[in-house]
Amino acid sequence: MKRVIKTLLLLAILGGGAYFFAPQIKPYIAPLLAAVTGQQTPIETASLPPDAAKLTPPPAVTVIKAQHADFTAMVTVSGSLIPRDEILVTPEVEGFRVLQLNVDEGDRVKQGDVLAVLVQESLEAQLAQNAASLARAEAAIAQARSQIVEATARREEAEANFNRAKPLKNSGFLSGSTYDQREAAAKSTAAQFKAAEDGLRVAEADKLQIEAQRRELQWKHANTKVTSPADGLISRRTARIGGMASGVGEPMFRIIYRGEVELDAEVIETDIGKIANGQKAVIDVAGVGPVQGTVRLVSPEVDRQTRLGRVRIFLGDDARLRIGAFARGTITTGRSHGIAVPSAAVIFDPSGAYVQVVNDNRVERRDVKPGLISGGLVEILEGVGDGDVIVARAGSFLRSGDQVRPVLPDSKISEAR
């Protein structure tokens, strides 16, 4: 008896499972269950209503309303800090040893400040020798002038004697030899006078040469003091006490003109056309933080190998900035105010850009003209108005005319930064 009961229970369980989960075999299971359970009529299968498909609800789609927002277009740059202008200080005179150094790296200097002093003894000795030569030249000039005075008197006397001899020779009262002697004396004294004048000019020329040498020596002596040509910040000092000053090779000092620093940044070639002089920038300098800057120079050249252009961003005189430090930042290339939609809502195909607008719970394609892109939002210049309901994340699974159930999230479009 127990075996019969177990068999009936097993058949009932199997029949019930097949009845609910396999409708296609219900006609075969129903008579068996009826026989086991003692029922005389078979179980009728349930049937679905013929319009069941029409009762399926449309798919839910997240939508968002187009709103006005502020857009700020930015270009990312990176590079190293360099001087706005760098002054290279080299000695005006070479071959002298460094005697004294008055500044070090990091010091601020004014125009005319003495940076270093070179050995001056040899120049002082040359100046003393030049002074003696100049005194001799002045004495030679005085002597030449005295000789001119003496030669003038002899020439005038000889000319007077010669002029008196002319009528006497014509009248026969003066011999020919005497006349010839007076004529020769007049010519000789005239030549001596000319020589005295030439001697004066030579002495004066010697004096001018000595004076020129003296000015050169004085200039060298003055430039044994190496001075700053402008206000600035000492960024590097290679001069050493006892070293030989030379204008060849590394300069003695490098000065950042007025202490002004700028960023030598690299920009991809697709963005460099958006940058112009005067645009504002925010630069994040390593170890310093954000620093305000202004675009000063946009290079007209793009590197053929890296496809990068160069931009100079002026940062000004800031004691926190260090030459060679790495920095990156953004340049504001444009601002506008217009209709904003999420960037995921805009679809691009060969015919252009479009969004999917929901009207009366149906999807509609709307061609648009995009503008600035900022903060995950796209500015729509044409095609969408304020308040239009847009599919937040458009995709190929939706087509124009599809019926949807729009779901509007609580969040709103905020100002694009």
PDB file of N, CA, C and O in Angstrom, residues 2 6 82 204 239 328:
ATOM      1  N   LYS A   2       1.899   1.292   0.808  1.00  0.00           N
ATOM      2  CA  LYS A   2       2.800   2.456   0.854  1.00  0.00           C
ATOM      3  C   LYS A   2       3.483   2.679  -0.470  1.00  0.00           C
ATOM      4  O   LYS A   2       3.702   3.794  -0.905  1.00  0.00           O
ATOM      5  N   LYS A   6       3.409   6.130  -2.735  1.00  0.00           N
ATOM      6  CA  LYS A   6       4.619   6.824  -3.189  1.00  0.00           C
ATOM      7  C   LYS A   6       4.625   6.989  -4.687  1.00  0.00           C
ATOM      8  O   LYS A   6       5.036   8.026  -5.230  1.00  0.00           O
ATOM      9  N   ILE A  82      60.752  79.050 -18.298  1.00  0.00           N
ATOM     10  CA  ILE A  82      61.966  79.663 -18.832  1.00  0.00           C
ATOM     11  C   ILE A  82      61.928  81.149 -18.532  1.00  0.00           C
ATOM     12  O   ILE A  82      60.863  81.701 -18.234  1.00  0.00           O
ATOM     13  N   GLU A 204     101.430 116.662 -32.552  1.00  0.00           N
ATOM     14  CA  GLU A 204     100.016 116.664 -32.204  1.00  0.00           C
ATOM     15  C   GLU A 204      99.360 115.309 -32.521  1.00  0.00           C
ATOM     16  O   GLU A 204      98.507 114.825 -31.778  1.00  0.00           O
ATOM     17  N   ALA A 239      81.245  82.205 -12.694  1.00  0.00           N
ATOM     18  CA  ALA A 239      82.525  82.830 -12.361  1.00  0.00           C
ATOM     19  C   ALA A 239      83.033  82.305 -11.012  1.00  0.00           C
ATOM     20  O   ALA A 239      82.253  82.060 -10.087  1.00  0.00           O
ATOM     21  N   ARG A 328      51.830  72.492 -16.221  1.00  0.00           N
ATOM     22  CA  ARG A 328      50.772  72.230 -17.189  1.00  0.00           C
ATOM     23  C   ARG A 328      49.585  73.102 -16.836  1.00  0.00           C
ATOM     24  O   ARG A 328      49.455  73.566 -15.696  1.00  0.00           O
TER      25      ARG A 328
END
